[in-house]
Amino acid sequence: MDRRIRRVIAALSLLIATSVVGVVGTASPASADACYTWSRALSQGATGEDVRQLQIRVSGYPGYGGVLALDGSYGPATKAAVTRFQQAYGLTADGNAGPATFSKIYALQDDDCTPVNFSYAELNRCNSTWSGGAVSAATAKANALVTMWKLQALRHALGDRPLVVNSGFRSTSCNSAVGGASNSRHLYGDAADLGAGTQGFCTIAKQARNHGFNQILGPGYPDHDDHIHVANPGTRFWSAPTCGI
Ligand SMILES: [Zn+2]
């Protein structure tokens, strides 16, 4: 009897070891090449498009109430965001972006540069062209990408459980059809309306304050009892009175 149990445990251990190897294998950095590959380590003082690409990926880590500038200049705010990203994923938290940091980003992004748990299709249920909003299609799509990286940070902070986007980019006609405000950030592509998920509206709204959203609207704010609206415009506007925000 004892020997049989031992044999079962040995078989299970082998199975677990094999699965772990399998998981590591699928997180190969090579898959990131289709999106973007960093060719140098980055630290404070660096400038360039590679810094801006890094800023997009860590835009969800500006600290409470912060919004990281995507200016291609690696200043103290970028260093702090990289440090928070590293802390969130158990990496050496020195604020310098080297191979370990880039590997984690590669593992987190799809070939189209969207984070693994969000997609352009999810952020645009209006049309396939991203046109007809308040900005060019390219700008709307770029804005949505930044929002997705912020949502990925929010999702990770809340235990990596699904976070559902029910509405993202809207053309003027899509926005009118759902009764959106005429100056809605959905017209710019950077807004997302989130379902309650298993986290609950107030948990999501409160945590969102740490992930780069200048606009957070939720329960208690008119027409927002059934979703959390997050967006990234310049002026902070947080209101979810039921949640104490
Ligand atoms: Zn909204």
Coordinates of N, CA and C and ligand atoms in Angstrom, one line a residue:
M1 N 0.8 -1.2 0.0 CA 0.0 0.0 0.0 C 0.9 1.3 0.0
D2 N 1.8 1.3 1.0 CA 2.7 2.5 1.0 C 3.5 2.7 -0.2
R3 N 4.0 1.5 -0.8 CA 4.8 1.6 -2.0 C 4.0 2.2 -3.1
R4 N 2.7 1.7 -3.2 CA 1.8 2.2 -4.3 C 1.6 3.7 -4.2
I5 N 1.4 4.2 -3.0 CA 1.2 5.6 -2.8 C 2.5 6.4 -3.2
R6 N 3.6 5.8 -2.8 CA 4.9 6.5 -3.2 C 5.1 6.5 -4.7
R7 N 4.6 5.4 -5.3 CA 4.8 5.4 -6.8 C 3.8 6.4 -7.4
V8 N 2.7 6.6 -6.9 CA 1.7 7.6 -7.4 C 2.3 9.0 -7.2
I9 N 2.9 9.2 -6.1 CA 3.5 10.6 -5.8 C 4.6 10.8 -6.8
A10 N 5.5 9.8 -7.0 CA 6.6 10.0 -7.9 C 6.1 10.3 -9.3
A11 N 5.0 9.6 -9.7 CA 4.4 9.9 -11.1 C 3.9 11.3 -11.2
L12 N 3.2 11.7 -10.1 CA 2.6 13.1 -10.1 C 3.8 14.1 -10.1
S13 N 4.8 13.9 -9.4 CA 5.9 14.9 -9.3 C 6.5 15.0 -10.7
L14 N 6.7 13.9 -11.4 CA 7.2 13.9 -12.8 C 6.3 14.7 -13.7
L15 N 5.0 14.5 -13.5 CA 4.0 15.2 -14.3 C 4.1 16.7 -14.1
I16 N 4.2 17.1 -12.8 CA 4.3 18.5 -12.5 C 5.5 19.1 -13.1
A17 N 6.7 18.4 -12.9 CA 7.9 18.9 -13.5 C 7.8 19.1 -15.0
T18 N 7.2 18.1 -15.6 CA 7.1 18.2 -17.1 C 6.2 19.4 -17.5
S19 N 5.1 19.7 -16.7 CA 4.3 20.8 -17.1 C 5.0 22.2 -16.9
V20 N 5.8 22.2 -15.8 CA 6.5 23.5 -15.5 C 7.5 23.7 -16.7
V21 N 8.2 22.7 -17.2 CA 9.1 22.9 -18.3 C 8.3 23.3 -19.5
G22 N 7.1 22.8 -19.7 CA 6.3 23.2 -20.8 C 5.9 24.6 -20.8
V23 N 5.5 25.1 -19.6 CA 5.1 26.5 -19.4 C 6.3 27.4 -19.8
V24 N 7.5 27.1 -19.2 CA 8.7 27.9 -19.5 C 8.9 28.0 -21.0
G25 N 8.8 26.8 -21.6 CA 9.0 26.7 -23.1 C 8.1 27.6 -23.9
T26 N 6.9 27.8 -23.5 CA 5.9 28.6 -24.3 C 6.2 30.1 -24.1
A27 N 6.9 30.5 -23.1 CA 7.1 31.9 -22.8 C 8.4 32.4 -23.5
S28 N 8.7 31.8 -24.7 CA 9.9 32.1 -25.4 C 9.9 33.6 -25.9
P29 N 11.0 34.3 -25.6 CA 11.0 35.7 -26.1 C 10.9 35.9 -27.6
A30 N 11.2 34.8 -28.3 CA 11.2 34.9 -29.8 C 9.8 35.3 -30.3
S31 N 8.8 35.0 -29.6 CA 7.4 35.3 -30.1 C 7.2 36.8 -30.0
A32 N 8.0 37.5 -29.3 CA 7.8 39.0 -29.1 C 8.4 39.7 -30.4
D33 N 9.3 39.0 -31.1 CA 9.9 39.7 -32.2 C 8.9 40.3 -33.2
A34 N 7.7 39.6 -33.3 CA 6.7 40.1 -34.3 C 6.1 41.4 -33.8
C35 N 6.3 41.8 -32.6 CA 5.8 43.0 -32.1 C 6.9 44.1 -32.0
Y36 N 7.8 43.9 -31.0 CA 8.8 44.9 -30.7 C 9.9 44.3 -29.9
T37 N 11.2 44.5 -30.3 CA 12.3 43.9 -29.6 C 13.3 45.0 -29.2
W38 N 13.6 45.1 -27.9 CA 14.6 46.1 -27.4 C 16.0 45.6 -27.7
S39 N 16.8 46.5 -28.2 CA 18.2 46.1 -28.6 C 19.2 46.6 -27.7
R40 N 18.8 47.3 -26.6 CA 19.8 47.8 -25.6 C 19.1 47.9 -24.3
A41 N 19.9 47.8 -23.2 CA 19.3 48.0 -21.9 C 19.0 49.5 -21.7
L42 N 18.0 49.8 -20.9 CA 17.6 51.2 -20.8 C 17.6 51.6 -19.3
S43 N 18.1 52.8 -19.0 CA 18.0 53.3 -17.7 C 17.9 54.9 -17.7
Q44 N 17.8 55.5 -16.5 CA 17.5 56.9 -16.4 C 18.5 57.7 -17.3
G45 N 18.0 58.6 -18.1 CA 18.8 59.4 -18.9 C 18.7 59.0 -20.4
A46 N 18.2 57.8 -20.6 CA 18.1 57.4 -22.0 C 16.9 58.1 -22.7
T47 N 17.0 58.2 -24.0 CA 15.9 58.8 -24.8 C 15.7 58.0 -26.1
G48 N 14.5 58.1 -26.6 CA 14.3 57.4 -27.9 C 13.0 56.7 -28.0
E49 N 12.8 56.1 -29.2 CA 11.5 55.4 -29.4 C 11.5 54.1 -28.6
D50 N 12.7 53.5 -28.3 CA 12.7 52.3 -27.5 C 12.2 52.6 -26.0
V51 N 12.6 53.9 -25.6 CA 12.1 54.3 -24.3 C 10.6 54.5 -24.3
R52 N 10.1 55.1 -25.3 CA 8.6 55.3 -25.4 C 7.9 54.0 -25.5
Q53 N 8.4 53.0 -26.2 CA 7.8 51.7 -26.2 C 7.8 51.0 -24.8
L54 N 8.9 51.2 -24.1 CA 8.9 50.8 -22.7 C 7.9 51.5 -21.8
Q55 N 7.8 52.8 -22.0 CA 6.8 53.6 -21.3 C 5.4 53.1 -21.5
I56 N 5.0 52.8 -22.7 CA 3.7 52.2 -23.0 C 3.5 51.0 -22.1
R57 N 4.5 50.1 -22.1 CA 4.3 48.8 -21.4 C 4.2 49.0 -19.9
V58 N 4.8 50.0 -19.3 CA 4.8 50.2 -17.9 C 3.8 51.4 -17.5
S59 N 3.0 51.8 -18.4 CA 2.1 53.0 -18.2 C 1.1 52.7 -17.1
G60 N 0.9 51.4 -16.8 CA 0.0 51.0 -15.7 C 0.6 51.1 -14.3
Y61 N 1.8 51.5 -14.2 CA 2.5 51.6 -12.9 C 3.1 52.9 -12.5
P62 N 2.2 54.0 -12.7 CA 2.7 55.4 -12.3 C 2.6 55.7 -10.8
G63 N 2.0 54.8 -10.1 CA 1.7 55.1 -8.7 C 0.4 55.8 -8.5
Y64 N -0.1 55.9 -7.3 CA -1.4 56.4 -7.0 C -1.7 57.8 -7.6
G65 N -2.7 57.9 -8.5 CA -3.1 59.2 -9.0 C -2.1 59.7 -10.1
G66 N -1.1 58.9 -10.5 CA -0.2 59.4 -11.5 C -0.6 59.0 -12.9
V67 N 0.0 59.7 -13.9 CA -0.1 59.3 -15.3 C 1.3 59.4 -15.9
L68 N 1.8 58.4 -16.4 CA 3.2 58.4 -16.9 C 3.2 59.1 -18.3
A69 N 4.0 60.1 -18.5 CA 4.2 60.7 -19.8 C 4.9 59.7 -20.8
L70 N 4.3 59.6 -22.0 CA 4.9 58.7 -23.0 C 5.7 59.6 -24.0
D71 N 6.8 60.1 -23.4 CA 7.6 61.1 -24.1 C 8.9 60.6 -24.6
G72 N 9.2 59.4 -24.5 CA 10.5 58.8 -24.9 C 11.7 59.3 -24.1
S73 N 11.5 59.8 -23.0 CA 12.6 60.3 -22.1 C 12.5 59.6 -20.8
Y74 N 13.6 58.8 -20.5 CA 13.6 58.0 -19.3 C 14.0 58.8 -18.0
G75 N 13.0 59.5 -17.4 CA 13.3 60.3 -16.3 C 12.9 59.5 -15.0
P76 N 12.9 60.3 -13.9 CA 12.6 59.6 -12.6 C 11.2 58.9 -12.5
A77 N 10.2 59.5 -13.2 CA 8.9 58.9 -13.2 C 8.9 57.5 -14.0
T78 N 9.6 57.5 -15.1 CA 9.8 56.2 -15.8 C 10.5 55.2 -14.9
K79 N 11.6 55.6 -14.3 CA 12.3 54.7 -13.4 C 11.4 54.2 -12.3
A80 N 10.6 55.0 -11.7 CA 9.7 54.6 -10.7 C 8.7 53.6 -11.2
A81 N 8.2 53.9 -12.4 CA 7.2 52.9 -13.0 C 7.8 51.6 -13.3
V82 N 9.0 51.6 -13.8 CA 9.7 50.3 -14.1 C 10.0 49.6 -12.8
T83 N 10.3 50.3 -11.8 CA 10.5 49.7 -10.4 C 9.2 49.0 -10.0
R84 N 8.1 49.7 -10.1 CA 6.8 49.1 -9.7 C 6.5 47.9 -10.5
F85 N 6.7 48.0 -11.8 CA 6.5 46.8 -12.7 C 7.3 45.6 -12.2
Q86 N 8.6 45.9 -12.0 CA 9.5 44.8 -11.5 C 9.0 44.2 -10.2
Q87 N 8.6 45.1 -9.3 CA 8.1 44.6 -8.0 C 6.8 43.7 -8.2
A88 N 6.0 44.1 -9.1 CA 4.7 43.4 -9.4 C 5.0 42.0 -9.9
Y89 N 6.1 41.8 -10.6 CA 6.4 40.5 -11.2 C 7.5 39.8 -10.5
G90 N 8.0 40.3 -9.3 CA 9.0 39.6 -8.6 C 10.4 39.7 -9.2
L91 N 10.7 40.7 -10.0 CA 12.0 40.9 -10.6 C 12.8 41.7 -9.7
T92 N 14.1 41.8 -9.9 CA 15.0 42.7 -9.2 C 14.5 44.1 -9.5
A93 N 14.1 44.8 -8.4 CA 13.5 46.1 -8.6 C 14.5 47.3 -8.5
D94 N 15.2 47.5 -9.6 CA 16.2 48.5 -9.6 C 15.9 49.7 -10.5
G95 N 14.7 49.6 -11.2 CA 14.3 50.7 -12.1 C 15.0 50.8 -13.4
N96 N 15.9 49.8 -13.6 CA 16.6 49.8 -14.9 C 16.0 48.6 -15.8
A97 N 15.8 48.9 -17.0 CA 15.2 47.9 -17.9 C 16.3 47.2 -18.6
G98 N 16.5 45.9 -18.2 CA 17.5 45.0 -18.8 C 16.8 43.8 -19.3
P99 N 17.6 42.7 -19.6 CA 17.0 41.5 -20.2 C 15.8 40.9 -19.4
A100 N 15.9 40.9 -18.0 CA 14.9 40.2 -17.2 C 13.6 41.0 -17.4
T101 N 13.7 42.3 -17.4 CA 12.4 43.2 -17.6 C 11.9 43.0 -19.0
F102 N 12.7 43.0 -20.0 CA 12.2 42.8 -21.3 C 11.6 41.4 -21.5
S103 N 12.2 40.4 -20.9 CA 11.7 39.1 -21.1 C 10.3 39.0 -20.5
K104 N 10.1 39.7 -19.4 CA 8.7 39.6 -18.8 C 7.7 40.4 -19.7
I105 N 8.2 41.5 -20.3 CA 7.3 42.2 -21.2 C 7.0 41.3 -22.4
Y106 N 8.0 40.6 -22.9 CA 7.8 39.7 -24.1 C 6.7 38.7 -23.7
A107 N 6.8 38.2 -22.5 CA 5.9 37.1 -22.1 C 4.5 37.6 -21.9
L108 N 4.4 39.0 -21.7 CA 3.1 39.6 -21.5 C 2.4 40.1 -22.7
Q109 N 3.1 40.1 -23.8 CA 2.5 40.8 -25.0 C 2.3 39.8 -26.2
D110 N 1.3 40.1 -26.9 CA 1.0 39.3 -28.1 C 1.8 39.9 -29.3
D111 N 1.7 39.2 -30.5 CA 2.4 39.7 -31.6 C 2.0 41.0 -32.2
D112 N 0.8 41.5 -31.8 CA 0.3 42.8 -32.2 C 0.6 43.8 -31.2
C113 N 1.4 43.5 -30.2 CA 1.8 44.4 -29.1 C 0.7 44.6 -28.0
T114 N -0.4 44.0 -28.2 CA -1.4 44.1 -27.1 C -1.0 43.2 -26.0
P115 N -1.3 43.5 -24.7 CA -1.1 42.6 -23.6 C -1.9 41.4 -23.7
V116 N -1.4 40.3 -23.2 CA -2.0 38.9 -23.5 C -3.4 38.8 -23.1
N117 N -3.9 39.6 -22.1 CA -5.3 39.4 -21.7 C -6.3 40.4 -22.3
F118 N -5.8 41.2 -23.2 CA -6.8 42.1 -23.9 C -6.4 42.2 -25.4
S119 N -7.4 42.6 -26.2 CA -7.2 42.6 -27.6 C -7.9 43.8 -28.2
Y120 N -7.4 44.2 -29.4 CA -8.0 45.3 -30.1 C -9.5 45.0 -30.4
A121 N -9.9 43.8 -30.6 CA -11.3 43.5 -30.9 C -12.1 43.7 -29.6
E122 N -11.5 43.4 -28.5 CA -12.3 43.7 -27.2 C -12.5 45.1 -27.0
L123 N -11.5 45.9 -27.4 CA -11.5 47.4 -27.1 C -12.3 48.1 -28.2
N124 N -12.7 47.4 -29.2 CA -13.5 48.1 -30.3 C -14.6 47.2 -30.8
R125 N -15.8 47.3 -30.2 CA -16.9 46.5 -30.6 C -17.8 47.3 -31.5
C126 N -17.3 48.5 -32.0 CA -18.0 49.4 -32.8 C -17.8 49.2 -34.3
N127 N -16.6 49.3 -34.7 CA -16.3 49.0 -36.1 C -14.9 48.4 -36.2
S128 N -14.5 47.9 -37.4 CA -13.2 47.3 -37.5 C -12.1 48.3 -37.9
T129 N -12.5 49.5 -38.2 CA -11.5 50.5 -38.8 C -11.0 51.5 -37.9
W130 N -11.6 51.6 -36.7 CA -11.2 52.6 -35.7 C -11.5 54.1 -36.2
S131 N -12.3 54.2 -37.2 CA -12.6 55.5 -37.8 C -13.9 56.1 -37.3
G132 N -14.1 57.4 -37.5 CA -15.4 58.0 -37.2 C -15.5 58.5 -35.8
G133 N -14.4 58.5 -35.0 CA -14.4 59.0 -33.7 C -13.9 60.5 -33.7
A134 N -13.4 61.0 -32.6 CA -13.0 62.4 -32.4 C -11.5 62.6 -32.9
V135 N -10.8 61.5 -33.1 CA -9.4 61.5 -33.5 C -9.2 60.6 -34.7
S136 N -8.0 60.6 -35.3 CA -7.8 59.7 -36.5 C -7.9 58.2 -36.0
A137 N -8.1 57.4 -36.9 CA -8.1 55.9 -36.6 C -6.8 55.5 -35.9
A138 N -5.7 55.9 -36.5 CA -4.4 55.5 -35.9 C -4.3 56.0 -34.5
T139 N -4.7 57.2 -34.2 CA -4.6 57.7 -32.8 C -5.5 57.0 -31.9
A140 N -6.7 56.7 -32.3 CA -7.7 56.0 -31.5 C -7.2 54.6 -31.1
K141 N -6.6 53.9 -32.1 CA -6.0 52.6 -31.9 C -4.8 52.6 -31.0
A142 N -4.0 53.7 -31.1 CA -2.8 53.8 -30.3 C -3.2 54.1 -28.8
N143 N -4.3 54.9 -28.7 CA -4.8 55.2 -27.4 C -5.3 54.0 -26.7
A144 N -6.0 53.1 -27.5 CA -6.6 51.9 -26.9 C -5.4 51.0 -26.5
L145 N -4.3 51.0 -27.2 CA -3.2 50.1 -26.8 C -2.7 50.5 -25.4
V146 N -2.5 51.8 -25.2 CA -2.1 52.3 -23.9 C -3.0 51.9 -22.8
T147 N -4.3 52.1 -23.1 CA -5.4 51.7 -22.1 C -5.3 50.2 -21.8
M148 N -5.0 49.4 -22.8 CA -4.9 47.9 -22.5 C -3.8 47.6 -21.6
W149 N -2.6 48.3 -21.7 CA -1.5 48.0 -20.8 C -1.8 48.5 -19.4
K150 N -2.6 49.5 -19.3 CA -3.0 49.9 -17.9 C -4.0 48.9 -17.4
L151 N -4.9 48.4 -18.2 CA -5.8 47.4 -17.7 C -5.1 46.1 -17.3
Q152 N -4.0 45.8 -18.1 CA -3.2 44.6 -17.7 C -2.6 44.7 -16.3
A153 N -2.1 45.9 -16.0 CA -1.6 46.2 -14.7 C -2.7 46.1 -13.6
L154 N -3.8 46.7 -13.9 CA -4.9 46.6 -13.0 C -5.4 45.2 -12.8
R155 N -5.5 44.4 -13.8 CA -5.9 43.0 -13.8 C -4.9 42.2 -12.9
H156 N -3.6 42.4 -13.1 CA -2.6 41.7 -12.4 C -2.6 42.0 -10.9
A157 N -2.8 43.3 -10.6 CA -2.9 43.8 -9.2 C -4.1 43.2 -8.5
L158 N -5.2 42.8 -9.2 CA -6.4 42.2 -8.6 C -6.4 40.7 -8.7
G159 N -5.2 40.1 -8.8 CA -5.1 38.7 -8.8 C -5.1 37.9 -10.1
D160 N -5.0 38.7 -11.2 CA -5.0 38.0 -12.5 C -6.3 37.3 -12.9
R161 N -7.4 37.8 -12.3 CA -8.7 37.2 -12.7 C -9.2 38.0 -13.8
P162 N -10.1 37.4 -14.7 CA -10.6 38.1 -15.9 C -11.2 39.5 -15.6
L163 N -10.9 40.4 -16.4 CA -11.5 41.8 -16.3 C -12.1 42.0 -17.7
V164 N -13.4 42.2 -17.7 CA -14.1 42.2 -19.0 C -14.4 43.7 -19.4
V165 N -14.0 44.0 -20.7 CA -14.3 45.3 -21.3 C -15.6 45.1 -22.1
N166 N -16.6 45.9 -21.7 CA -17.9 45.8 -22.4 C -18.0 46.9 -23.5
S167 N -17.2 47.9 -23.4 CA -17.3 49.0 -24.4 C -15.9 49.7 -24.4
G168 N -15.4 49.9 -25.6 CA -14.1 50.7 -25.7 C -14.3 51.8 -26.7
F169 N -13.5 51.8 -27.8 CA -13.7 52.8 -28.8 C -15.1 52.9 -29.4
R170 N -15.6 54.1 -29.6 CA -16.9 54.3 -30.3 C -16.7 55.4 -31.3
S171 N -17.3 55.2 -32.5 CA -17.4 56.2 -33.5 C -18.5 57.1 -33.0
T172 N -18.7 58.3 -33.6 CA -19.8 59.2 -33.2 C -21.1 58.5 -33.3
S173 N -21.4 57.7 -34.3 CA -22.7 57.0 -34.4 C -22.8 55.9 -33.4
C174 N -21.8 55.2 -33.1 CA -21.8 54.1 -32.1 C -22.1 54.8 -30.7
N175 N -21.4 55.9 -30.5 CA -21.6 56.6 -29.2 C -23.0 57.1 -29.0
S176 N -23.6 57.7 -30.1 CA -24.9 58.2 -30.0 C -25.9 57.0 -29.8
A177 N -25.7 55.9 -30.4 CA -26.6 54.8 -30.3 C -26.7 54.3 -28.9
V178 N -25.6 54.4 -28.1 CA -25.6 53.9 -26.7 C -25.9 55.0 -25.7
G179 N -26.1 56.2 -26.3 CA -26.4 57.4 -25.4 C -25.2 57.9 -24.7
G180 N -24.0 57.7 -25.3 CA -22.8 58.3 -24.6 C -22.8 59.8 -24.6
A181 N -22.0 60.4 -23.7 CA -21.9 61.8 -23.7 C -21.2 62.3 -25.0
S182 N -21.6 63.5 -25.4 CA -21.1 64.0 -26.7 C -19.6 64.2 -26.7
N183 N -19.0 64.4 -25.5 CA -17.5 64.6 -25.4 C -16.9 63.3 -24.8
S184 N -17.5 62.2 -24.9 CA -17.0 61.0 -24.3 C -15.6 60.6 -24.8
R185 N -14.8 60.1 -23.8 CA -13.5 59.6 -24.1 C -13.6 58.4 -25.0
H186 N -14.7 57.7 -25.1 CA -14.8 56.6 -25.9 C -14.6 57.0 -27.4
L187 N -14.8 58.2 -27.7 CA -14.6 58.7 -29.1 C -13.1 58.8 -29.4
Y188 N -12.3 58.8 -28.4 CA -10.8 59.0 -28.5 C -10.1 57.6 -28.4
G189 N -10.9 56.6 -28.1 CA -10.3 55.2 -28.0 C -9.6 54.9 -26.7
D190 N -9.5 55.8 -25.8 CA -8.8 55.5 -24.6 C -9.7 55.1 -23.4
A191 N -11.0 55.1 -23.6 CA -11.9 54.7 -22.5 C -12.3 53.2 -22.6
A192 N -12.6 52.7 -21.4 CA -13.0 51.3 -21.4 C -14.1 51.2 -20.3
D193 N -15.2 50.5 -20.6 CA -16.2 50.2 -19.6 C -16.1 48.8 -19.1
L194 N -15.9 48.6 -17.8 CA -15.6 47.3 -17.3 C -16.8 46.7 -16.6
G195 N -16.9 45.4 -16.7 CA -17.9 44.7 -16.0 C -17.5 44.4 -14.6
A196 N -18.4 43.9 -13.7 CA -18.0 43.7 -12.3 C -17.0 42.5 -12.1
G197 N -17.1 41.6 -13.0 CA -16.2 40.4 -12.9 C -16.4 39.7 -11.5
T198 N -15.4 39.0 -11.0 CA -15.5 38.4 -9.7 C -14.9 39.4 -8.7
Q199 N -14.3 40.5 -9.2 CA -13.7 41.5 -8.3 C -14.7 42.4 -7.6
G200 N -15.7 42.8 -8.4 CA -16.7 43.7 -7.9 C -16.3 45.1 -8.3
F201 N -17.4 46.0 -8.6 CA -17.1 47.3 -9.1 C -16.2 48.2 -8.2
C202 N -16.5 48.2 -6.9 CA -15.8 49.1 -6.1 C -14.3 48.7 -5.9
T203 N -14.0 47.4 -5.9 CA -12.6 46.9 -5.8 C -11.9 47.4 -7.1
I204 N -12.5 47.3 -8.2 CA -11.9 47.7 -9.5 C -11.7 49.2 -9.5
A205 N -12.7 49.9 -9.1 CA -12.6 51.4 -9.2 C -11.5 51.9 -8.3
K206 N -11.5 51.3 -7.1 CA -10.4 51.8 -6.1 C -9.0 51.5 -6.6
Q207 N -8.9 50.2 -7.1 CA -7.5 49.8 -7.5 C -7.1 50.6 -8.8
A208 N -8.1 51.0 -9.6 CA -7.7 51.7 -10.9 C -7.0 53.0 -10.6
R209 N -7.2 53.6 -9.4 CA -6.5 54.8 -9.1 C -5.0 54.7 -9.1
N210 N -4.5 53.5 -9.0 CA -3.0 53.2 -9.0 C -2.5 53.0 -10.4
H211 N -3.3 52.9 -11.4 CA -2.8 52.4 -12.7 C -2.9 53.3 -13.9
G212 N -2.9 54.6 -13.6 CA -2.8 55.6 -14.7 C -4.0 56.1 -15.4
F213 N -5.2 55.9 -14.7 CA -6.4 56.4 -15.2 C -6.8 57.8 -14.6
N214 N -6.9 58.8 -15.4 CA -7.3 60.1 -14.9 C -8.9 60.2 -14.8
Q215 N -9.5 59.3 -15.5 CA -11.0 59.3 -15.4 C -11.4 57.9 -14.9
I216 N -12.1 57.9 -13.7 CA -12.7 56.7 -13.2 C -14.1 57.1 -12.7
L217 N -15.1 56.4 -13.3 CA -16.5 56.7 -12.9 C -17.2 55.4 -12.6
G218 N -18.0 55.4 -11.5 CA -18.6 54.1 -11.1 C -19.8 54.3 -10.3
P219 N -20.3 53.3 -9.6 CA -21.5 53.3 -8.8 C -21.7 54.6 -8.0
G220 N -22.9 55.2 -8.2 CA -23.2 56.4 -7.5 C -23.1 57.6 -8.4
Y221 N -22.3 57.5 -9.5 CA -22.2 58.5 -10.5 C -23.3 58.2 -11.5
P222 N -24.0 59.3 -12.0 CA -25.1 59.1 -12.9 C -24.8 58.1 -14.1
D223 N -25.7 57.1 -14.3 CA -25.6 56.1 -15.4 C -24.4 55.2 -15.2
H224 N -23.7 55.1 -14.1 CA -22.6 54.3 -13.9 C -22.7 53.3 -12.8
D225 N -24.0 52.9 -12.5 CA -24.2 51.9 -11.5 C -23.9 50.4 -12.0
D226 N -23.8 50.3 -13.3 CA -23.7 49.0 -13.9 C -22.3 48.7 -14.6
H227 N -21.4 49.7 -14.4 CA -20.1 49.5 -15.0 C -19.1 50.5 -14.4
I228 N -17.8 50.2 -14.6 CA -16.8 51.1 -14.2 C -16.2 51.7 -15.5
H229 N -16.2 53.0 -15.6 CA -15.6 53.6 -16.8 C -14.2 54.1 -16.4
V230 N -13.2 53.8 -17.2 CA -11.9 54.3 -17.0 C -11.4 54.9 -18.3
A231 N -10.6 56.0 -18.2 CA -10.0 56.6 -19.4 C -8.8 57.4 -19.0
N232 N -8.1 58.0 -19.9 CA -6.9 58.7 -19.7 C -6.8 60.1 -20.1
P233 N -7.7 61.0 -20.0 CA -7.6 62.4 -20.4 C -6.7 63.2 -19.4
G234 N -6.4 64.4 -19.8 CA -5.5 65.2 -19.0 C -5.9 65.6 -17.6
T235 N -7.2 65.8 -17.4 CA -7.7 66.3 -16.1 C -8.3 65.2 -15.3
R236 N -7.9 65.1 -14.0 CA -8.4 64.0 -13.2 C -9.9 64.2 -12.9
F237 N -10.7 63.2 -13.1 CA -12.1 63.2 -12.7 C -12.5 61.8 -12.2
W238 N -12.5 61.6 -10.9 CA -12.9 60.4 -10.3 C -14.2 60.6 -9.6
S239 N -15.1 59.7 -9.8 CA -16.4 59.8 -9.1 C -17.1 58.4 -9.1
A240 N -17.2 57.8 -7.9 CA -17.9 56.6 -7.7 C -18.4 56.7 -6.2
P241 N -19.3 57.6 -5.9 CA -19.7 57.9 -4.5 C -20.1 56.6 -3.7
T242 N -20.8 55.7 -4.3 CA -21.1 54.4 -3.6 C -19.9 53.7 -3.1
C243 N -18.8 53.9 -3.8 CA -17.5 53.2 -3.4 C -16.7 54.1 -2.5
G244 N -17.2 55.3 -2.2 CA -16.4 56.2 -1.4 C -15.3 57.0 -2.2
I245 N -15.5 57.0 -3.5 CA -14.6 57.8 -4.4 C -15.3 59.0 -5.0
Ligands
ZN1 ZN -17.5 54.7 -20.5

